[in-house]
mmCIF file of C-alpha atoms and ligand atoms in Angstrom:
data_model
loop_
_atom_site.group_PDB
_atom_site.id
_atom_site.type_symbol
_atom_site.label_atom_id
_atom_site.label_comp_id
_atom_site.label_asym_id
_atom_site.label_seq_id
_atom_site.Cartn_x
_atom_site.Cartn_y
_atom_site.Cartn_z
ATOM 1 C CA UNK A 1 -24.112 27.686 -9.291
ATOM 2 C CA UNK A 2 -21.021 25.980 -10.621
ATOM 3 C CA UNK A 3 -19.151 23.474 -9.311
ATOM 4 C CA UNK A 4 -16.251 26.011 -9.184
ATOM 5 C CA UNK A 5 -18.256 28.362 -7.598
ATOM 6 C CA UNK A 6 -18.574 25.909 -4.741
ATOM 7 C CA UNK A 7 -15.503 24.591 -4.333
ATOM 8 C CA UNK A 8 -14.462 28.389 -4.598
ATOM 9 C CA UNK A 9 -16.567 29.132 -1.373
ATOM 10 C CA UNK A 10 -14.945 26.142 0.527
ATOM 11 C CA UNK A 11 -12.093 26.915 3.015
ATOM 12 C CA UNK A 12 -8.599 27.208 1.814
ATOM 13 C CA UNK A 13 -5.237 25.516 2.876
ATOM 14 C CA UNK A 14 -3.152 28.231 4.709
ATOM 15 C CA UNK A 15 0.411 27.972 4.581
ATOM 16 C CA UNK A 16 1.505 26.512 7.762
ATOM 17 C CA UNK A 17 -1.566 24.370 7.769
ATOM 18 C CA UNK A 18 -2.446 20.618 7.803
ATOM 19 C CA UNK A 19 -5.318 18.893 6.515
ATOM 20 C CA UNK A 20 -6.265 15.680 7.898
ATOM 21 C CA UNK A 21 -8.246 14.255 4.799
ATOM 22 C CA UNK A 22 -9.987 11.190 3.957
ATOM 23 C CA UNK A 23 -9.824 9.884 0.194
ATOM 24 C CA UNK A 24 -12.997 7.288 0.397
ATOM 25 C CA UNK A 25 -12.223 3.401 -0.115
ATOM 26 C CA UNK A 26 -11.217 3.568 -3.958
ATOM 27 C CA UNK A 27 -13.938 5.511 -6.025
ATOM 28 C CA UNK A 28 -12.996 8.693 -7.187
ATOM 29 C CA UNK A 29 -16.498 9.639 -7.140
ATOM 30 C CA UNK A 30 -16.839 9.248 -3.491
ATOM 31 C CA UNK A 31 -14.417 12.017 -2.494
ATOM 32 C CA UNK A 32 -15.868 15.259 -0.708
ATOM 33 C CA UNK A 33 -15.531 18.174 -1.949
ATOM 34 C CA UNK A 34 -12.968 19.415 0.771
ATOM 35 C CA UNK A 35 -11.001 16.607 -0.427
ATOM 36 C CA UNK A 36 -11.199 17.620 -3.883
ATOM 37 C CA UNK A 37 -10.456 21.435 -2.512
ATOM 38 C CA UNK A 38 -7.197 20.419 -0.356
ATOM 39 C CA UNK A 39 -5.913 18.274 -3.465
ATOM 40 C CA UNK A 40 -6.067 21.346 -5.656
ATOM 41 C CA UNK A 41 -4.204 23.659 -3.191
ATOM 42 C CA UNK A 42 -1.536 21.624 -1.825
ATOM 43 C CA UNK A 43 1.686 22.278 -1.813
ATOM 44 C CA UNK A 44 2.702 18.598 -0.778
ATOM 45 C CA UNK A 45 0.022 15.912 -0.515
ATOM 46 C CA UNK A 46 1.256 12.999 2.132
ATOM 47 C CA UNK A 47 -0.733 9.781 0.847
ATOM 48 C CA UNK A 48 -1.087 6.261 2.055
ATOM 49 C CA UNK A 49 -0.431 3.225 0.077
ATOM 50 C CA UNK A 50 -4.707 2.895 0.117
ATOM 51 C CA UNK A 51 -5.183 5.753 -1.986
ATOM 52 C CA UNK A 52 -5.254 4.966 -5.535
ATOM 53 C CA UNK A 53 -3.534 7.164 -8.214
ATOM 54 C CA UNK A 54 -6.676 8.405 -10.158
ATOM 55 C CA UNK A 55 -7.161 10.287 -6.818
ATOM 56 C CA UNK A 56 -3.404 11.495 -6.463
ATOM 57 C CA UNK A 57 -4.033 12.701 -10.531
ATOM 58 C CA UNK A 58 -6.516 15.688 -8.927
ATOM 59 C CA UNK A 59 -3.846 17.072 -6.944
ATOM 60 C CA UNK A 60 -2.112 20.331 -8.683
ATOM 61 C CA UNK A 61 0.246 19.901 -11.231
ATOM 62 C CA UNK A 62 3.040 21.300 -8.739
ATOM 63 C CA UNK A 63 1.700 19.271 -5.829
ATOM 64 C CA UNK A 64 4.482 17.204 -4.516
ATOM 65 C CA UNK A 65 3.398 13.774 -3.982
ATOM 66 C CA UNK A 66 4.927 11.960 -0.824
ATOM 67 C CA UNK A 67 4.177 8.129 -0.025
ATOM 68 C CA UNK A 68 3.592 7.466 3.582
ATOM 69 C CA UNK A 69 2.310 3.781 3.173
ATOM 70 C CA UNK A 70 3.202 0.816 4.916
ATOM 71 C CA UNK A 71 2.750 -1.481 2.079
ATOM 72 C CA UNK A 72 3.415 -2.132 -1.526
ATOM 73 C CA UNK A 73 6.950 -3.076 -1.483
ATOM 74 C CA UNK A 74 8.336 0.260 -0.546
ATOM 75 C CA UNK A 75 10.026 1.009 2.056
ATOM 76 C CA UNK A 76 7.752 1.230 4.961
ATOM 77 C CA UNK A 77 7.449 4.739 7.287
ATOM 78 C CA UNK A 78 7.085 4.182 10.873
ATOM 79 C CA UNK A 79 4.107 6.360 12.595
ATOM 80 C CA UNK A 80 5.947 8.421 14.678
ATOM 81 C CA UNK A 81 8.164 9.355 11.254
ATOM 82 C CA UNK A 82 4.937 10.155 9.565
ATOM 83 C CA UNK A 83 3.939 12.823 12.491
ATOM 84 C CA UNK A 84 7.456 14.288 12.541
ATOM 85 C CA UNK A 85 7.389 14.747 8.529
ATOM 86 C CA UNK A 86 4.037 16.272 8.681
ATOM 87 C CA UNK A 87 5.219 19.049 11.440
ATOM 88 C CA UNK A 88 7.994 19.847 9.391
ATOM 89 C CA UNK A 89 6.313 20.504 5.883
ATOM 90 C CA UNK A 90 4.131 22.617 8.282
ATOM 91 C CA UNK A 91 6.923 24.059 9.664
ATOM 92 C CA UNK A 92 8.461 25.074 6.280
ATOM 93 C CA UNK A 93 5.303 26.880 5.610
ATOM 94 C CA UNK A 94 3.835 24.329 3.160
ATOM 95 C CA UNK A 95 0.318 23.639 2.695
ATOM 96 C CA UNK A 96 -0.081 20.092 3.420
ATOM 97 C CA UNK A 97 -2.534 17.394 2.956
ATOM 98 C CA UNK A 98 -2.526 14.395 4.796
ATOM 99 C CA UNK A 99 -4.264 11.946 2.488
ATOM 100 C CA UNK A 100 -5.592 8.440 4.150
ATOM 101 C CA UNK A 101 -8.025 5.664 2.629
ATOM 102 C CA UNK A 102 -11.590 6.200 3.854
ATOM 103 C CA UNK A 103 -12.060 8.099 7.176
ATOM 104 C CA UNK A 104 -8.962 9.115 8.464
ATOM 105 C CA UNK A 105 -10.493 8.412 12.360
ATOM 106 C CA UNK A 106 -11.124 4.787 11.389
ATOM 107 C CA UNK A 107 -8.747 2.241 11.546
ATOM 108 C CA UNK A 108 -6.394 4.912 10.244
ATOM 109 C CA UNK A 109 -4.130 6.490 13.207
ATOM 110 C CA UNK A 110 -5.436 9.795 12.210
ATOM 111 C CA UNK A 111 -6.683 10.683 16.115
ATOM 112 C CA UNK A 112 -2.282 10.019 16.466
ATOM 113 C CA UNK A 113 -1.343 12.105 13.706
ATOM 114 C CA UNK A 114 -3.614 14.821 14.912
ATOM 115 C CA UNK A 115 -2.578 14.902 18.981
ATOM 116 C CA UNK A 116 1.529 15.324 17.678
ATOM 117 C CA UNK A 117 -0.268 18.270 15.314
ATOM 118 C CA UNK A 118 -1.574 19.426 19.014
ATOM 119 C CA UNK A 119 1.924 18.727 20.698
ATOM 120 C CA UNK A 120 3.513 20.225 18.098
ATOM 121 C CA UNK A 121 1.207 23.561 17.756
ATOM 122 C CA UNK A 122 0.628 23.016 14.267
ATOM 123 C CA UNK A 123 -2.938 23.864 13.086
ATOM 124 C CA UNK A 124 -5.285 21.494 11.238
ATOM 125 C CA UNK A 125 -8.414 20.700 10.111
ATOM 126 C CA UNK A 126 -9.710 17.200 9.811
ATOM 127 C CA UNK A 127 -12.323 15.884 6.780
ATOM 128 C CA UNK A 128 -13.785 12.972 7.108
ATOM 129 C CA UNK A 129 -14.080 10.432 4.581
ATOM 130 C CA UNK A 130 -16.880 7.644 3.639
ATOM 131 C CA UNK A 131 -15.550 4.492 5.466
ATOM 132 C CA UNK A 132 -14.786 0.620 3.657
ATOM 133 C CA UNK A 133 -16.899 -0.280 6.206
ATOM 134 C CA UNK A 134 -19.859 1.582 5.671
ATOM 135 C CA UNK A 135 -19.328 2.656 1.633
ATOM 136 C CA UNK A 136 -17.650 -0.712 0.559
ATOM 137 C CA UNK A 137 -20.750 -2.613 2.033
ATOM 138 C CA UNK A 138 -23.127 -0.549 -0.122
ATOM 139 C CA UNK A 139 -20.737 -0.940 -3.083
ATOM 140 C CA UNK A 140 -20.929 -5.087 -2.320
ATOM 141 C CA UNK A 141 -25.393 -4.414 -1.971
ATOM 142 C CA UNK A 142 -25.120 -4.877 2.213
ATOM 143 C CA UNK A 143 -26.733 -2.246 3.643
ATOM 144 C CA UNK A 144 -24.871 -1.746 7.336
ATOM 145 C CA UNK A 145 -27.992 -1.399 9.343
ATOM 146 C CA UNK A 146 -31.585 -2.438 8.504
ATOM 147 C CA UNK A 147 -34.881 -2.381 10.755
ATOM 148 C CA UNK A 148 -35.639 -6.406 9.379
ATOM 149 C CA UNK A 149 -32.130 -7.343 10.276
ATOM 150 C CA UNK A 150 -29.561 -5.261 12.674
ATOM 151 C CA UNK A 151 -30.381 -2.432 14.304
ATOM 152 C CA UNK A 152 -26.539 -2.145 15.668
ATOM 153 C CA UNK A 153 -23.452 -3.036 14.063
ATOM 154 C CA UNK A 154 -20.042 -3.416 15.799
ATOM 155 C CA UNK A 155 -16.874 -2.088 13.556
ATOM 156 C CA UNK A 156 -13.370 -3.952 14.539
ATOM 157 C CA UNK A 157 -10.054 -4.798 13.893
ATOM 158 C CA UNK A 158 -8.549 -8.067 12.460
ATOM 159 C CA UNK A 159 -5.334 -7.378 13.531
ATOM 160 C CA UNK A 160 -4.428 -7.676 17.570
ATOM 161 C CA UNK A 161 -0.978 -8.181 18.957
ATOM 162 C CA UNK A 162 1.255 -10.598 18.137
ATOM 163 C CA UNK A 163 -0.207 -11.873 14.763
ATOM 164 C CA UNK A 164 -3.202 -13.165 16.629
ATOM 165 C CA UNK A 165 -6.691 -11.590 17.519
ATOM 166 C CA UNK A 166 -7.065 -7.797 19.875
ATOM 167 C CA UNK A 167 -7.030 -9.586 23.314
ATOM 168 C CA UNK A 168 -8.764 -6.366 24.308
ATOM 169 C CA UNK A 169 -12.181 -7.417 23.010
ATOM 170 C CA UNK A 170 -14.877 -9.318 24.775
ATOM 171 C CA UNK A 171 -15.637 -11.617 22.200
ATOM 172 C CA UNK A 172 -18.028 -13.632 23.936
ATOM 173 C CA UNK A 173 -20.107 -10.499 24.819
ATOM 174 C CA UNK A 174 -19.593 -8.642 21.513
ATOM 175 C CA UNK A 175 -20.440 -12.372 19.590
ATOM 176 C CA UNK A 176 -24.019 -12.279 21.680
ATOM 177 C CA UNK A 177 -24.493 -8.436 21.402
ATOM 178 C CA UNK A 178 -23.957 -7.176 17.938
ATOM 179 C CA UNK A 179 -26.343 -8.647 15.199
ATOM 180 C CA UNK A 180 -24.041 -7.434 12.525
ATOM 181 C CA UNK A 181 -20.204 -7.676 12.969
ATOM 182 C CA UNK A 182 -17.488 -5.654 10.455
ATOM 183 C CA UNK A 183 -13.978 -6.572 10.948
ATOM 184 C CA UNK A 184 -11.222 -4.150 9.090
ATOM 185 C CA UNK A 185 -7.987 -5.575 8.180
ATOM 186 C CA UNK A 186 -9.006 -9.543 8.258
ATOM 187 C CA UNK A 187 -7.539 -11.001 5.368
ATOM 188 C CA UNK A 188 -5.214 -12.535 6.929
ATOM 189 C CA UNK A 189 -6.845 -13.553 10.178
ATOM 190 C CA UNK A 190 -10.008 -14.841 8.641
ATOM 191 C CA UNK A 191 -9.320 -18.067 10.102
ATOM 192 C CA UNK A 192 -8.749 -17.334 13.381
ATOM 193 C CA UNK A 193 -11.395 -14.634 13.802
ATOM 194 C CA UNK A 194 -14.347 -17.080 12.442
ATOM 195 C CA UNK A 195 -13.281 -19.554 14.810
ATOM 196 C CA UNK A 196 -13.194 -17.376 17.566
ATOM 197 C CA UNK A 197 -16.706 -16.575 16.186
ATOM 198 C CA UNK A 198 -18.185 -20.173 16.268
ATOM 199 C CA UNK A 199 -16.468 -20.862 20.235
ATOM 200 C CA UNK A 200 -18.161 -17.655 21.229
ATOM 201 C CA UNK A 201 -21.768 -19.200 19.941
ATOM 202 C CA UNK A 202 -22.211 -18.010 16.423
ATOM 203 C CA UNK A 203 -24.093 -20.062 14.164
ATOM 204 C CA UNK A 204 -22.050 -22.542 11.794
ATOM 205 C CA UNK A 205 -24.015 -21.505 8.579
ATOM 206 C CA UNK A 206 -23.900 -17.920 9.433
ATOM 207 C CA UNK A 207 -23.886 -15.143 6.444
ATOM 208 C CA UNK A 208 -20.450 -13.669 5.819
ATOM 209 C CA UNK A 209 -19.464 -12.105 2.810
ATOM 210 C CA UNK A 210 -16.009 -10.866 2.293
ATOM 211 C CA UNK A 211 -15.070 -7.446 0.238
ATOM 212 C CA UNK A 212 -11.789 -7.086 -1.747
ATOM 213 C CA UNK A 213 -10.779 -3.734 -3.381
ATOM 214 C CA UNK A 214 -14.673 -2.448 -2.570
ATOM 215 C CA UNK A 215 -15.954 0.356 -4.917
ATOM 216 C CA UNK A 216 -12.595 -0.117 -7.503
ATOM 217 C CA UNK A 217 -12.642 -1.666 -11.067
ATOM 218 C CA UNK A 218 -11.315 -4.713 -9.332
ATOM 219 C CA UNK A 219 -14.053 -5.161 -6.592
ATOM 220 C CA UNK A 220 -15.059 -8.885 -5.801
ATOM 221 C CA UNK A 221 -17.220 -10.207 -2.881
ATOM 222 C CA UNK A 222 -17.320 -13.653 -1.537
ATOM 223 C CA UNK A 223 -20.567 -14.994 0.137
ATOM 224 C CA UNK A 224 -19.850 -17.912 1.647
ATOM 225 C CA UNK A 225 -20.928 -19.166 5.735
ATOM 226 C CA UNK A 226 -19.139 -18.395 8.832
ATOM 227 C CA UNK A 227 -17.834 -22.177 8.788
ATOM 228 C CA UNK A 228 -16.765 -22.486 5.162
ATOM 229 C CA UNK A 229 -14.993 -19.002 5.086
ATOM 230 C CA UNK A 230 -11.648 -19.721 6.048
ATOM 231 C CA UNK A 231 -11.646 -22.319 3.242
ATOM 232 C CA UNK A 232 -13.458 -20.594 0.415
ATOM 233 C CA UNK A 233 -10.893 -17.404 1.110
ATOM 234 C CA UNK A 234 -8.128 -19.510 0.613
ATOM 235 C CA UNK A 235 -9.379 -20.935 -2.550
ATOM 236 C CA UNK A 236 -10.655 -17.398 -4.011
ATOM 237 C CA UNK A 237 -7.322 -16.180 -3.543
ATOM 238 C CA UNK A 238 -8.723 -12.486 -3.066
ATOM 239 C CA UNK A 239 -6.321 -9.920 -2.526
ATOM 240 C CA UNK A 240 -6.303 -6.503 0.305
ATOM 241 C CA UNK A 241 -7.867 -4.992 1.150
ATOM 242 C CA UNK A 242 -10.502 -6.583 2.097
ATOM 243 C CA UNK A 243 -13.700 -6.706 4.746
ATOM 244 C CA UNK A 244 -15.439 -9.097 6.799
ATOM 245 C CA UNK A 245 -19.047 -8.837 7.011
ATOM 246 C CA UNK A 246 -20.632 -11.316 9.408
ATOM 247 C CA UNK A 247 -24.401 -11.222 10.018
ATOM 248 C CA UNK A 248 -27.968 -11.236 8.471
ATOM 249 C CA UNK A 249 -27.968 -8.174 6.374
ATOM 250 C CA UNK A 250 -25.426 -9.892 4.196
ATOM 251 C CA UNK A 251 -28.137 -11.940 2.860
ATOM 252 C CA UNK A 252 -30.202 -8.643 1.632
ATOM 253 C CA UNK A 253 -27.097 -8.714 -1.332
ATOM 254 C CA UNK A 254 -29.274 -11.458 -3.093
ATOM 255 C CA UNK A 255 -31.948 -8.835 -3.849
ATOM 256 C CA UNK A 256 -29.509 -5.371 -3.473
ATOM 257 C CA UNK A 257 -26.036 -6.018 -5.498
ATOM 258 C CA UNK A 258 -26.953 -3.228 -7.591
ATOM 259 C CA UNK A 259 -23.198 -3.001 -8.550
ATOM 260 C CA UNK A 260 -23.646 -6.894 -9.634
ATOM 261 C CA UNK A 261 -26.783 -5.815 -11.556
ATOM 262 C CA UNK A 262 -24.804 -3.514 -13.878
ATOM 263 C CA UNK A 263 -23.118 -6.528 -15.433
ATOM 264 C CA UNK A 264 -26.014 -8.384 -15.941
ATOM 265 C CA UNK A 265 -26.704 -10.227 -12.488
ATOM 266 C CA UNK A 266 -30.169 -10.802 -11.903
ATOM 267 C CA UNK A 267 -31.633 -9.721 -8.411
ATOM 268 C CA UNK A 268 -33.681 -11.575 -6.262
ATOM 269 C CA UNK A 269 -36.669 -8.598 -5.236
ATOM 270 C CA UNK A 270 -38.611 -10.991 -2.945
ATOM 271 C CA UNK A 271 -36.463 -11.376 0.030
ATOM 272 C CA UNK A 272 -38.992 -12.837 2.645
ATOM 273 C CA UNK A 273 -36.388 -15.184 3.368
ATOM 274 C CA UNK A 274 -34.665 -13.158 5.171
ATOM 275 C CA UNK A 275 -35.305 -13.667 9.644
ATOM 276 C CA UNK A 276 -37.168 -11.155 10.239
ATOM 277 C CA UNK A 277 -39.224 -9.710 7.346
ATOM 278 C CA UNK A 278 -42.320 -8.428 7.440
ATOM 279 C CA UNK A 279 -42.312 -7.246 10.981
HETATM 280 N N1 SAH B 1 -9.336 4.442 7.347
HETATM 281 C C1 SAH B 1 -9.776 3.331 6.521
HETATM 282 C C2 SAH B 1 -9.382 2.005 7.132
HETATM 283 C C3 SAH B 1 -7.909 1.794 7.261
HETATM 284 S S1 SAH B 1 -7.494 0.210 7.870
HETATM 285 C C4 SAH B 1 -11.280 3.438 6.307
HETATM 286 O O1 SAH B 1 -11.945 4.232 6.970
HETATM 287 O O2 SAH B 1 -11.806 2.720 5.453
HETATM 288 C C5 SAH B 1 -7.240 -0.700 6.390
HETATM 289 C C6 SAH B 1 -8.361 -1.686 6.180
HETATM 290 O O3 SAH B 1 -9.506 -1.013 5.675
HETATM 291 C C7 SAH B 1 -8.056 -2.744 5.167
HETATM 292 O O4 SAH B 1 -7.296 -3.798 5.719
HETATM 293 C C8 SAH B 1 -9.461 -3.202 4.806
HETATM 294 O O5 SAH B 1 -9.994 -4.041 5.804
HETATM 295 C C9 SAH B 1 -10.228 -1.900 4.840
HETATM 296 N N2 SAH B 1 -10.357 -1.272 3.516
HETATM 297 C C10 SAH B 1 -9.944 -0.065 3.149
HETATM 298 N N3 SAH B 1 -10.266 0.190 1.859
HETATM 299 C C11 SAH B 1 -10.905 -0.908 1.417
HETATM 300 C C12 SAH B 1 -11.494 -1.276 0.176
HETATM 301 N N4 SAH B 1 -11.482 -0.470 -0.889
HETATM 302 N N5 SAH B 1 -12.055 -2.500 0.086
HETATM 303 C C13 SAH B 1 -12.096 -3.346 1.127
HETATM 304 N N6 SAH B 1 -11.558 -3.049 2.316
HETATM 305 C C14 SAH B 1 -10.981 -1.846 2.472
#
C-alpha cells in the first residue's frame, strides 16, 4: 500500500468542520498522518506562532494561511478572538484546521477552543500531537520515564499569575512526590522556579537540562545543576522555546544523545552511575 492510499482512507475535512490538530514540537517528520491529511484539504489553516513554516509548506496550494500566535512581533490575537474566528470560517462553510505546536490539549488552550466549538454547535475533531515534553526530551536523549530512574513524571507550567510562579501548585508536595519534574514555558522563570525547587527540599546539584527549539535544526540543550541553572541560562543566552527537565533521567543523556551522536559526540554506554542501576 501507498502512502496515498493511506492517507486516502483517512477521514476527510467536511465543509463546516473544524479540526483541532497538533503539528509536533518542530520536526516535520513527527507530524501524524491526520495532520498531514487536514493540511492537504483545508480550506484555511489557523496556525500558531510555534509551528514552523516547512509544516505550513504541506498545506494546499489554495490553503489560506491565518496566524493566530501570540508572539513574534505581530500583532497578538486574544483567545476568545481566536474561538470567535474559528466559528466563523466554520460558519462560512470552510474547512478549517486549527494548527497548534505539539498536542493541542497541552499547554495549548485547545480543551478552550474546543468547549466555544461545543457552545457554538460547530463540529470538530481533535488530533493529537507528540508533546515538547515528551518528543523534545527524546530529541535532547532523556527518556521521560525509566524503571532505574522515575517511574512518574509531573508535566507543568512556568508561567503562573502575575509574572511569578502558578500559586495553584503544591510545590512542597509535588517537589517530594515526582522523581522527574517537566516545566513548559520556563525560560523566563528559570530563576524563580529552581529556587522554589531548592526551598521545597531539592537537592543543590540536582540534574536539569534545559531544551531550546527541541527536534529543529537549531536544537541546543543545556545540562547544568538545579543550583547553577539560573546562571548558566543567562550566560547560554538560549532562546524559546524552551523546557525544563529536572530529575535523574537527565543524566541517562550522557549515554542516549543519539541526536548529539550524529555530529560526532561520543556516548558514554556504561551508565552505572546513574542512582539506581542495576536493580
Ligand atoms: N502544546 C504544546 C505546548 C504549548 S506551551 C506542546 O504540547 O508541546 C509552549 C511551550 O511549549 C513553550 O514555552 C516550551 O516550553 C514548550 N515547547 C514547545 N515546542 C518546543 C520546542 N520545539 N522546544 C522546546 N520547548 C518547546
Amino acid at each position: 500500500m501507498t502512502i496515498e492510499n493511506i492517507l486516502e482512507k483517512l477521514p476527510r475535512i467536511e465543509a463546516g468542520w473544524v479540526w483541532l490538530a497538533g503539528a509536533g514540537p518542530g520536526d516535520p517528520g513527527l507530524l501524524s498522518l491526520l495532520t498531514l491529511r487536514g493540511l492537504q484539504q483545508a480550506d484555511v489553516v489557523v496556525y500558531d506562532a510555534l509551528v514552523n513554516s516547512e509544516i505550513l509548506d504541506l498545506a494546499g496550494e489554495d490553503a489560506q494561511l491565518e496566524f493566530a500566535g501570540k508572539r513574534g512581533g505581530r500583532p497578538s490575537l486574544k483567545q476568545a478572538d481566536i474561538s470567535d474566528r474559528l466559528v466563523e470560517l466554520a460558519r462560512t462553510g470552510k474547512k478549517v484546521l486549527r494548527l497548534k505546536g505539539g498536542d493541542p490539549f497541552v499547554f495549548g488552550r485547545g480543551g478552550e477552543e474546543a468547549r466555544h466549538l461545543v457552545e457554538a454547535n460547530i463540529p470538530f475533531r481533535v488530533i493529537p500531537g507528540i508533546t515538547a515534553g515528551i518528543g523534545g526530551l527524546a530529541y535532547a536523549g532523556i527518556p521521560v520515564t525509566d524503571r532505574h530512574t522515575n517511574s512518574a513524571v509531573t508535566f507543568l507550567t512556568g508561567h503562573g499569575e502575575d509574572g511569578g510562579l502558578s500559586k495553584d501548585i503544591d510545590w512542597d508536595a509535588l517537589a517530594k512526590s515526582s522523581p522527574v519534574i517537566v516545566v513548559y514555558m520556563a525560560l523566563s522563570r528559570v530563576d524563580l522556579m529552581c529556587q522554589q525547587f531548592l526551598k521545597s527540599g531539592r537537592r543543590p546539584d540536582e540534574a536539569v537540562a534545559i531544551i531550546s527549539k527541541a527536534t529543529t535544526t537549531e536544537q541546543r540543550v543545556l545540562e547544568t545543576t538545579l543550583a547553577q541553572a539560573a546562571e548558566d541560562v543567562k550566560k547560554a543566552n538560549l532562546a524559546a522555546p524552551a523546557m525544563i527537565v529536572l530529575g535523574e533521567n537527565v543524566k541517562l543523556r550522557a549515554g542516549l544523545d543519539w541526536y548529539g551522536a550524529m555530529t560526532g559526540k561520543l556516548l558514554n554506554a556504561d551508565l552505572s552511575f546513574i542512582a539506581g542501576q542495576g536493580k
